[in-house]
Amino acid sequence: MIDDTLSLPLPLLVACDCRDEVQLVIGTNPLGACKSRIKSILRSGANAIVLAPTSDNDIKQLVSNFGSESRFQIINRSLHLSDLTTIGRPLVAKVVDRVFVQLPMEQCLIAKEVYTQCVKLRIPINTFQRPEYSTFHMGSTYVDPEGSGLQISVSTNGQGCILANRIKREVIAALPKNISQVVSNMGRLRDQVINEDQKKLLHQQYHLTQELAVAENVWYGLTGEYESHKLNKLIKEFDMSERDQKLKRTRWLSQLIEYYPLSKLADVSLAELGSQPTEHQNSDTPNNTSKVPPILEGSDRENATAIQSNSNKSDPRGSISLVGSGPGSTSMLTLGALQEIKTADLVLADKLVPQGVLDLIPSSTETFIARKFPGNAERAQQELLEKGLESAKKGLKVVRLKQGDPYIFGRGGEEYKYFSQHGFEPVVLPGLSSALASTVVSRIPATQRDVADQVLVCTGTGRKGALPQIPEYVSSRTTIFLMALHRADVLVRELLNHQWDPKVPVAIVERASCPDQRVTRTQLKYVSEVVEEIGSRPPGLLVVGHSVAALVPDKLTQFNDSHKYSIEEGYQATEPVLSSLLN
Ligand code: SAH
């Protein structure tokens, strides 16, 4: 379905494979722009033929720049329209593949003629600073100088290339400095995983059964695992099929890419990806837990431990706290959580803890991010518990940093019991749960007079992946389903089977309070179709109830079979102001 809030036609942004094409540059005016055209043509693997150069000086300069390139050629004569169909590749009947017109203003009649002819012949044409004579335009493009293959192109749909350039620069400045290594490393891992695991699997299964159906099934594995809405597909840890085992690393990789701090992706190795967490696994950082805790003197020490419980206050063996870090934005972190982060010796973080919060951890503090991926959640959890306990015994201040609130589907209770039973009763600091923050950031009053008088927070995934007990439908209730999007189809089917109103408004709230927050409003009956169509941007949850529509304009909530959803993107956090307070 096309989002009909977009009334302007938008050009299609594509990345074309131009290898071996013949691309014609007609004229060389202005020379600077002409040079960058030629450079990008050559970089794309195409041949650049310059025709009708504007001056002898231009020829000299172009030759000195590109003369040594075998795919570069200058034809020093004026243009004949027949050139368009005679100097191209034999493979495409000698029609040139693409045309760039760089003629001076006074030759605009020729430009018009070339344009008309190109349109007739369906040759894509770009005329310098003449959108009316162009069938495509080039975005303002950044090419990673380190050669990772990363390119970022910005288009404002003809609303100013200076602006597009500025936006491009801002986007690039916001990326981690090691983005090139991130792209190269992830590309390498992806290749290795696909080549080693999936090809092996394809081969094995094909030979086992020799049935086309199985081969098709595996092809689903090869491609489908990268479909974002399947990213969180439930994998049963202790009941994995051989195929699941083999595809495990692919899924882990997809999850890693989705959840890990971007800059950290530069160093993840294949060995780490495939390894099962064990008791003595090293952490992400080269430091290890045996490091001596910093000695804090007098009142410093007191301040640092001020929020610890009495049981730990004078415990030379260290301490453990379970700390909620809120849903994403650092503006939703509590001051207590901040103090814990700043005074920890070791931070054990959930993989969902947002980057902004991780950035607050002092660089000298050892940080370990849970390696909970589909199929190894139990083992990864055990690894964290053991690591925490071991470190506390060594006298360290261990902060177990959890996403949202530690006691809302965060296993906080289990962790509390574990550490207490082992002699370290943790201090527990609440965090703002995504369950209640998601509604606020998406303009949903979870309770509102005459609309909703109760709130229910529940899970879409019960223990060991079973469906949870389905709550009854109450029309004055706002129900929030966490961990539900990867199986929205099953859940919604069950809700409808239990007499839930198919037309009740639903919001799919993803990455609540993060800059890339997405709120998709629809009706219950359309949810699975919509999830399939928009893909997923984890973590996300479902809010179901009339409160979803209470504060937003009608056009965002009136749906039918041909208009099934509306999307609102982004969240304006107050981080920039906060940053001065936080440091
Ligand atoms: N303890 C957490 C919840 C952990 S369970 C809390 O209180 O928020 C993980 C689930 O929380 C995810 O599957 C998703 O449903 C939800 N979730 C966590 N952060 C979210 C966010 N920023 N936006 C939307 N949903 C989120």
PDB file of C-alpha atoms in Angstrom, residues 160-373:
ATOM      1  CA  GLY A 160      18.144  22.580  -3.521  1.00  0.00           C
ATOM      2  CA  CYS A 161      21.428  20.797  -3.916  1.00  0.00           C
ATOM      3  CA  ILE A 162      23.142  23.075  -1.392  1.00  0.00           C
ATOM      4  CA  LEU A 163      20.627  21.913   1.192  1.00  0.00           C
ATOM      5  CA  ALA A 164      21.101  18.285   0.150  1.00  0.00           C
ATOM      6  CA  ASN A 165      24.857  18.739   0.578  1.00  0.00           C
ATOM      7  CA  ARG A 166      24.420  20.200   4.011  1.00  0.00           C
ATOM      8  CA  ILE A 167      22.090  17.366   5.072  1.00  0.00           C
ATOM      9  CA  LYS A 168      24.572  14.856   3.747  1.00  0.00           C
ATOM     10  CA  ARG A 169      27.348  16.388   5.814  1.00  0.00           C
ATOM     11  CA  GLU A 170      25.203  16.339   8.939  1.00  0.00           C
ATOM     12  CA  VAL A 171      24.313  12.685   8.392  1.00  0.00           C
ATOM     13  CA  ILE A 172      27.937  11.746   7.939  1.00  0.00           C
ATOM     14  CA  ALA A 173      29.028  13.707  10.993  1.00  0.00           C
ATOM     15  CA  ALA A 174      26.478  11.789  13.076  1.00  0.00           C
ATOM     16  CA  LEU A 175      27.962   8.407  12.119  1.00  0.00           C
ATOM     17  CA  PRO A 176      30.614   6.787  14.279  1.00  0.00           C
ATOM     18  CA  LYS A 177      34.148   7.572  13.153  1.00  0.00           C
ATOM     19  CA  ASN A 178      34.841   3.922  12.414  1.00  0.00           C
ATOM     20  CA  ILE A 179      31.815   3.480  10.138  1.00  0.00           C
ATOM     21  CA  SER A 180      34.065   2.285   7.351  1.00  0.00           C
ATOM     22  CA  GLN A 181      35.392  -0.582   9.495  1.00  0.00           C
ATOM     23  CA  VAL A 182      31.832  -1.324  10.629  1.00  0.00           C
ATOM     24  CA  VAL A 183      30.672  -1.768   7.047  1.00  0.00           C
ATOM     25  CA  SER A 184      33.711  -3.785   5.986  1.00  0.00           C
ATOM     26  CA  ASN A 185      33.580  -6.039   9.025  1.00  0.00           C
ATOM     27  CA  MET A 186      29.878  -6.722   8.771  1.00  0.00           C
ATOM     28  CA  GLY A 187      30.165  -7.347   5.035  1.00  0.00           C
ATOM     29  CA  ARG A 188      32.964  -9.823   5.660  1.00  0.00           C
ATOM     30  CA  LEU A 189      31.033 -11.629   8.392  1.00  0.00           C
ATOM     31  CA  ARG A 190      27.895 -11.773   6.326  1.00  0.00           C
ATOM     32  CA  ASP A 191      29.785 -13.319   3.435  1.00  0.00           C
ATOM     33  CA  GLN A 192      31.468 -15.836   5.657  1.00  0.00           C
ATOM     34  CA  VAL A 193      28.245 -16.799   7.361  1.00  0.00           C
ATOM     35  CA  ILE A 194      26.344 -17.143   4.118  1.00  0.00           C
ATOM     36  CA  ASN A 195      29.135 -19.027   2.417  1.00  0.00           C
ATOM     37  CA  GLU A 196      30.075 -21.317   5.236  1.00  0.00           C
ATOM     38  CA  ASP A 197      26.810 -22.114   6.981  1.00  0.00           C
ATOM     39  CA  GLN A 198      24.075 -21.638   4.492  1.00  0.00           C
ATOM     40  CA  LYS A 199      25.806 -23.122   1.485  1.00  0.00           C
ATOM     41  CA  LYS A 200      26.725 -26.124   3.606  1.00  0.00           C
ATOM     42  CA  LEU A 201      23.124 -26.414   4.611  1.00  0.00           C
ATOM     43  CA  LEU A 202      21.823 -26.041   1.104  1.00  0.00           C
ATOM     44  CA  HIS A 203      24.200 -28.705  -0.070  1.00  0.00           C
ATOM     45  CA  GLN A 204      23.442 -31.074   2.783  1.00  0.00           C
ATOM     46  CA  GLN A 205      19.695 -30.830   2.631  1.00  0.00           C
ATOM     47  CA  TYR A 206      19.588 -30.988  -1.104  1.00  0.00           C
ATOM     48  CA  HIS A 207      21.563 -34.188  -1.079  1.00  0.00           C
ATOM     49  CA  LEU A 208      19.594 -35.652   1.768  1.00  0.00           C
ATOM     50  CA  THR A 209      16.255 -35.441   0.114  1.00  0.00           C
ATOM     51  CA  GLN A 210      16.844 -34.365  -3.454  1.00  0.00           C
ATOM     52  CA  GLU A 211      13.524 -32.651  -3.308  1.00  0.00           C
ATOM     53  CA  LEU A 212      12.936 -29.286  -4.820  1.00  0.00           C
ATOM     54  CA  ALA A 213      10.634 -28.315  -2.008  1.00  0.00           C
ATOM     55  CA  VAL A 214      13.441 -28.631   0.483  1.00  0.00           C
ATOM     56  CA  ALA A 215      15.750 -26.602  -1.688  1.00  0.00           C
ATOM     57  CA  GLU A 216      13.118 -23.909  -1.822  1.00  0.00           C
ATOM     58  CA  ASN A 217      12.770 -24.020   1.900  1.00  0.00           C
ATOM     59  CA  VAL A 218      16.475 -23.426   2.254  1.00  0.00           C
ATOM     60  CA  TRP A 219      16.349 -20.595  -0.203  1.00  0.00           C
ATOM     61  CA  TYR A 220      13.888 -19.052   2.149  1.00  0.00           C
ATOM     62  CA  GLY A 221      16.619 -19.493   4.729  1.00  0.00           C
ATOM     63  CA  LEU A 222      19.174 -17.795   2.543  1.00  0.00           C
ATOM     64  CA  THR A 223      17.098 -14.735   1.910  1.00  0.00           C
ATOM     65  CA  GLY A 224      14.295 -14.747   4.423  1.00  0.00           C
ATOM     66  CA  GLU A 225      16.506 -14.506   7.466  1.00  0.00           C
ATOM     67  CA  TYR A 226      17.386 -11.007   6.400  1.00  0.00           C
ATOM     68  CA  GLU A 227      13.764  -9.950   6.093  1.00  0.00           C
ATOM     69  CA  SER A 228      13.428  -7.578   8.954  1.00  0.00           C
ATOM     70  CA  HIS A 229      10.029  -8.651  10.214  1.00  0.00           C
ATOM     71  CA  LYS A 230      11.366 -12.174  10.664  1.00  0.00           C
ATOM     72  CA  LEU A 231      14.361 -10.960  12.581  1.00  0.00           C
ATOM     73  CA  ASN A 232      12.958 -11.827  15.957  1.00  0.00           C
ATOM     74  CA  LYS A 233      11.447 -15.107  14.899  1.00  0.00           C
ATOM     75  CA  LEU A 234      11.155 -17.343  17.889  1.00  0.00           C
ATOM     76  CA  ILE A 235      13.864 -19.978  18.120  1.00  0.00           C
ATOM     77  CA  LYS A 236      13.563 -22.615  20.771  1.00  0.00           C
ATOM     78  CA  GLU A 237      16.879 -22.846  22.480  1.00  0.00           C
ATOM     79  CA  PHE A 238      16.767 -26.432  23.616  1.00  0.00           C
ATOM     80  CA  ASP A 239      14.801 -27.727  20.710  1.00  0.00           C
ATOM     81  CA  MET A 240      16.601 -26.478  17.627  1.00  0.00           C
ATOM     82  CA  SER A 241      16.263 -28.314  14.397  1.00  0.00           C
ATOM     83  CA  GLU A 242      19.465 -28.977  12.510  1.00  0.00           C
ATOM     84  CA  ARG A 243      18.462 -26.264  10.110  1.00  0.00           C
ATOM     85  CA  ASP A 244      17.935 -23.820  12.961  1.00  0.00           C
ATOM     86  CA  GLN A 245      21.365 -24.713  14.328  1.00  0.00           C
ATOM     87  CA  LYS A 246      22.950 -23.984  10.998  1.00  0.00           C
ATOM     88  CA  LEU A 247      21.089 -20.746  10.467  1.00  0.00           C
ATOM     89  CA  LYS A 248      21.801 -19.651  14.006  1.00  0.00           C
ATOM     90  CA  ARG A 249      24.781 -17.532  13.100  1.00  0.00           C
ATOM     91  CA  THR A 250      22.822 -15.777  10.362  1.00  0.00           C
ATOM     92  CA  ARG A 251      20.153 -14.810  12.836  1.00  0.00           C
ATOM     93  CA  TRP A 252      22.687 -13.747  15.422  1.00  0.00           C
ATOM     94  CA  LEU A 253      24.381 -11.599  12.868  1.00  0.00           C
ATOM     95  CA  SER A 254      21.117  -9.909  11.875  1.00  0.00           C
ATOM     96  CA  GLN A 255      20.313  -9.260  15.507  1.00  0.00           C
ATOM     97  CA  LEU A 256      23.770  -7.994  16.229  1.00  0.00           C
ATOM     98  CA  ILE A 257      23.498  -5.526  13.375  1.00  0.00           C
ATOM     99  CA  GLU A 258      20.115  -4.384  14.584  1.00  0.00           C
ATOM    100  CA  TYR A 259      20.873  -4.005  18.284  1.00  0.00           C
ATOM    101  CA  TYR A 260      24.561  -3.523  19.000  1.00  0.00           C
ATOM    102  CA  PRO A 261      26.087  -0.092  19.280  1.00  0.00           C
ATOM    103  CA  LEU A 262      27.028   0.700  15.690  1.00  0.00           C
ATOM    104  CA  SER A 263      30.656   1.485  16.419  1.00  0.00           C
ATOM    105  CA  LYS A 264      31.174  -1.839  18.179  1.00  0.00           C
ATOM    106  CA  LEU A 265      30.263  -3.755  15.044  1.00  0.00           C
ATOM    107  CA  ALA A 266      33.697  -2.932  13.675  1.00  0.00           C
ATOM    108  CA  ASP A 267      35.393  -5.525  15.900  1.00  0.00           C
ATOM    109  CA  VAL A 268      32.958  -8.431  16.162  1.00  0.00           C
ATOM    110  CA  SER A 269      34.568 -11.611  14.863  1.00  0.00           C
ATOM    111  CA  LEU A 270      33.177 -14.767  13.374  1.00  0.00           C
ATOM    112  CA  ALA A 271      34.524 -16.745  16.326  1.00  0.00           C
ATOM    113  CA  GLU A 272      32.593 -14.530  18.706  1.00  0.00           C
ATOM    114  CA  LEU A 273      29.465 -14.833  16.661  1.00  0.00           C
ATOM    115  CA  GLY A 274      29.472 -18.568  16.691  1.00  0.00           C
ATOM    116  CA  SER A 275      30.699 -19.081  20.219  1.00  0.00           C
ATOM    117  CA  GLN A 276      28.458 -20.232  22.992  1.00  0.00           C
ATOM    118  CA  PRO A 277      28.825 -18.180  26.101  1.00  0.00           C
ATOM    119  CA  THR A 278      30.706 -20.056  28.764  1.00  0.00           C
ATOM    120  CA  GLU A 279      31.562 -19.417  32.324  1.00  0.00           C
ATOM    121  CA  HIS A 280      34.902 -17.822  31.668  1.00  0.00           C
ATOM    122  CA  GLN A 281      34.284 -16.058  28.412  1.00  0.00           C
ATOM    123  CA  ASN A 282      36.136 -12.777  27.998  1.00  0.00           C
ATOM    124  CA  SER A 283      34.117  -9.636  27.800  1.00  0.00           C
ATOM    125  CA  ASP A 284      33.860  -7.178  24.920  1.00  0.00           C
ATOM    126  CA  THR A 285      36.650  -5.088  26.319  1.00  0.00           C
ATOM    127  CA  PRO A 286      40.205  -6.241  26.795  1.00  0.00           C
ATOM    128  CA  ASN A 287      40.007  -5.616  30.526  1.00  0.00           C
ATOM    129  CA  ASN A 288      38.852  -8.446  32.654  1.00  0.00           C
ATOM    130  CA  THR A 289      36.929  -8.722  35.817  1.00  0.00           C
ATOM    131  CA  SER A 290      39.988  -9.375  37.923  1.00  0.00           C
ATOM    132  CA  LYS A 291      40.901  -5.710  37.812  1.00  0.00           C
ATOM    133  CA  VAL A 292      41.176  -4.069  41.197  1.00  0.00           C
ATOM    134  CA  PRO A 293      38.304  -1.715  41.921  1.00  0.00           C
ATOM    135  CA  PRO A 294      39.229   1.945  42.044  1.00  0.00           C
ATOM    136  CA  ILE A 295      39.887   2.978  45.605  1.00  0.00           C
ATOM    137  CA  LEU A 296      37.667   5.838  46.601  1.00  0.00           C
ATOM    138  CA  GLU A 297      38.566   7.785  49.666  1.00  0.00           C
ATOM    139  CA  GLY A 298      36.381   9.052  52.493  1.00  0.00           C
ATOM    140  CA  SER A 299      33.351  10.970  51.355  1.00  0.00           C
ATOM    141  CA  ASP A 300      33.880   9.924  47.743  1.00  0.00           C
ATOM    142  CA  ARG A 301      33.447   6.356  48.739  1.00  0.00           C
ATOM    143  CA  GLU A 302      30.355   7.272  50.696  1.00  0.00           C
ATOM    144  CA  ASN A 303      28.862   9.176  47.816  1.00  0.00           C
ATOM    145  CA  ALA A 304      29.541   6.393  45.432  1.00  0.00           C
ATOM    146  CA  THR A 305      27.774   3.916  47.626  1.00  0.00           C
ATOM    147  CA  ALA A 306      25.063   6.215  48.924  1.00  0.00           C
ATOM    148  CA  ILE A 307      22.334   4.440  47.078  1.00  0.00           C
ATOM    149  CA  GLN A 308      23.464   0.957  47.961  1.00  0.00           C
ATOM    150  CA  SER A 309      21.439  -1.073  50.397  1.00  0.00           C
ATOM    151  CA  ASN A 310      22.591  -1.540  53.962  1.00  0.00           C
ATOM    152  CA  SER A 311      23.406  -5.163  53.319  1.00  0.00           C
ATOM    153  CA  ASN A 312      26.093  -4.188  50.848  1.00  0.00           C
ATOM    154  CA  LYS A 313      27.340  -0.962  52.373  1.00  0.00           C
ATOM    155  CA  SER A 314      30.269  -2.399  54.220  1.00  0.00           C
ATOM    156  CA  ASP A 315      30.636  -5.562  52.182  1.00  0.00           C
ATOM    157  CA  PRO A 316      34.229  -5.797  51.072  1.00  0.00           C
ATOM    158  CA  ARG A 317      33.192  -8.307  48.449  1.00  0.00           C
ATOM    159  CA  GLY A 318      31.582  -5.662  46.293  1.00  0.00           C
ATOM    160  CA  SER A 319      28.002  -5.063  45.338  1.00  0.00           C
ATOM    161  CA  ILE A 320      25.407  -5.631  42.698  1.00  0.00           C
ATOM    162  CA  SER A 321      22.647  -3.324  41.572  1.00  0.00           C
ATOM    163  CA  LEU A 322      19.864  -3.982  39.110  1.00  0.00           C
ATOM    164  CA  VAL A 323      19.260  -0.736  37.334  1.00  0.00           C
ATOM    165  CA  GLY A 324      16.531   0.210  34.854  1.00  0.00           C
ATOM    166  CA  SER A 325      17.786   2.407  32.036  1.00  0.00           C
ATOM    167  CA  GLY A 326      14.468   3.470  30.531  1.00  0.00           C
ATOM    168  CA  PRO A 327      13.118   2.890  27.040  1.00  0.00           C
ATOM    169  CA  GLY A 328      15.819   4.563  24.940  1.00  0.00           C
ATOM    170  CA  SER A 329      16.238   8.285  25.311  1.00  0.00           C
ATOM    171  CA  THR A 330      18.746   9.407  27.908  1.00  0.00           C
ATOM    172  CA  SER A 331      16.168  12.028  28.873  1.00  0.00           C
ATOM    173  CA  MET A 332      14.261   9.151  30.443  1.00  0.00           C
ATOM    174  CA  LEU A 333      17.128   7.825  32.531  1.00  0.00           C
ATOM    175  CA  THR A 334      16.772   8.406  36.275  1.00  0.00           C
ATOM    176  CA  LEU A 335      19.428  10.299  38.204  1.00  0.00           C
ATOM    177  CA  GLY A 336      19.877   7.206  40.358  1.00  0.00           C
ATOM    178  CA  ALA A 337      20.632   5.116  37.285  1.00  0.00           C
ATOM    179  CA  LEU A 338      23.085   7.735  36.078  1.00  0.00           C
ATOM    180  CA  GLN A 339      24.926   7.696  39.380  1.00  0.00           C
ATOM    181  CA  GLU A 340      25.174   3.915  39.248  1.00  0.00           C
ATOM    182  CA  ILE A 341      26.536   3.992  35.705  1.00  0.00           C
ATOM    183  CA  LYS A 342      29.131   6.593  36.611  1.00  0.00           C
ATOM    184  CA  THR A 343      30.372   4.742  39.678  1.00  0.00           C
ATOM    185  CA  ALA A 344      30.361   1.145  38.422  1.00  0.00           C
ATOM    186  CA  ASP A 345      33.454  -1.018  38.065  1.00  0.00           C
ATOM    187  CA  LEU A 346      31.672  -3.372  35.732  1.00  0.00           C
ATOM    188  CA  VAL A 347      28.512  -2.737  33.722  1.00  0.00           C
ATOM    189  CA  LEU A 348      26.612  -5.779  32.530  1.00  0.00           C
ATOM    190  CA  ALA A 349      24.168  -4.407  29.986  1.00  0.00           C
ATOM    191  CA  ASP A 350      21.258  -5.934  28.139  1.00  0.00           C
ATOM    192  CA  LYS A 351      21.560  -5.847  24.394  1.00  0.00           C
ATOM    193  CA  LEU A 352      18.544  -3.526  24.249  1.00  0.00           C
ATOM    194  CA  VAL A 353      20.148  -0.846  26.404  1.00  0.00           C
ATOM    195  CA  PRO A 354      20.263   2.118  24.036  1.00  0.00           C
ATOM    196  CA  GLN A 355      23.441   3.594  22.655  1.00  0.00           C
ATOM    197  CA  GLY A 356      22.851   6.971  24.304  1.00  0.00           C
ATOM    198  CA  VAL A 357      22.890   5.309  27.719  1.00  0.00           C
ATOM    199  CA  LEU A 358      25.919   3.149  26.924  1.00  0.00           C
ATOM    200  CA  ASP A 359      27.753   6.305  25.884  1.00  0.00           C
ATOM    201  CA  LEU A 360      27.429   7.583  29.438  1.00  0.00           C
ATOM    202  CA  ILE A 361      29.528   4.745  30.821  1.00  0.00           C
ATOM    203  CA  PRO A 362      33.017   6.091  31.514  1.00  0.00           C
ATOM    204  CA  SER A 363      35.435   4.706  28.953  1.00  0.00           C
ATOM    205  CA  SER A 364      37.576   3.200  31.711  1.00  0.00           C
ATOM    206  CA  THR A 365      34.665   1.090  33.021  1.00  0.00           C
ATOM    207  CA  GLU A 366      34.507  -2.440  31.795  1.00  0.00           C
ATOM    208  CA  THR A 367      31.285  -3.032  29.893  1.00  0.00           C
ATOM    209  CA  PHE A 368      29.827  -6.314  28.810  1.00  0.00           C
ATOM    210  CA  ILE A 369      26.790  -6.468  26.570  1.00  0.00           C
ATOM    211  CA  ALA A 370      24.623  -9.572  26.834  1.00  0.00           C
ATOM    212  CA  ARG A 371      24.860 -11.873  23.883  1.00  0.00           C
ATOM    213  CA  LYS A 372      21.222 -12.806  23.919  1.00  0.00           C
ATOM    214  CA  PHE A 373      20.247 -13.849  20.469  1.00  0.00           C
TER     215      PHE A 373
END
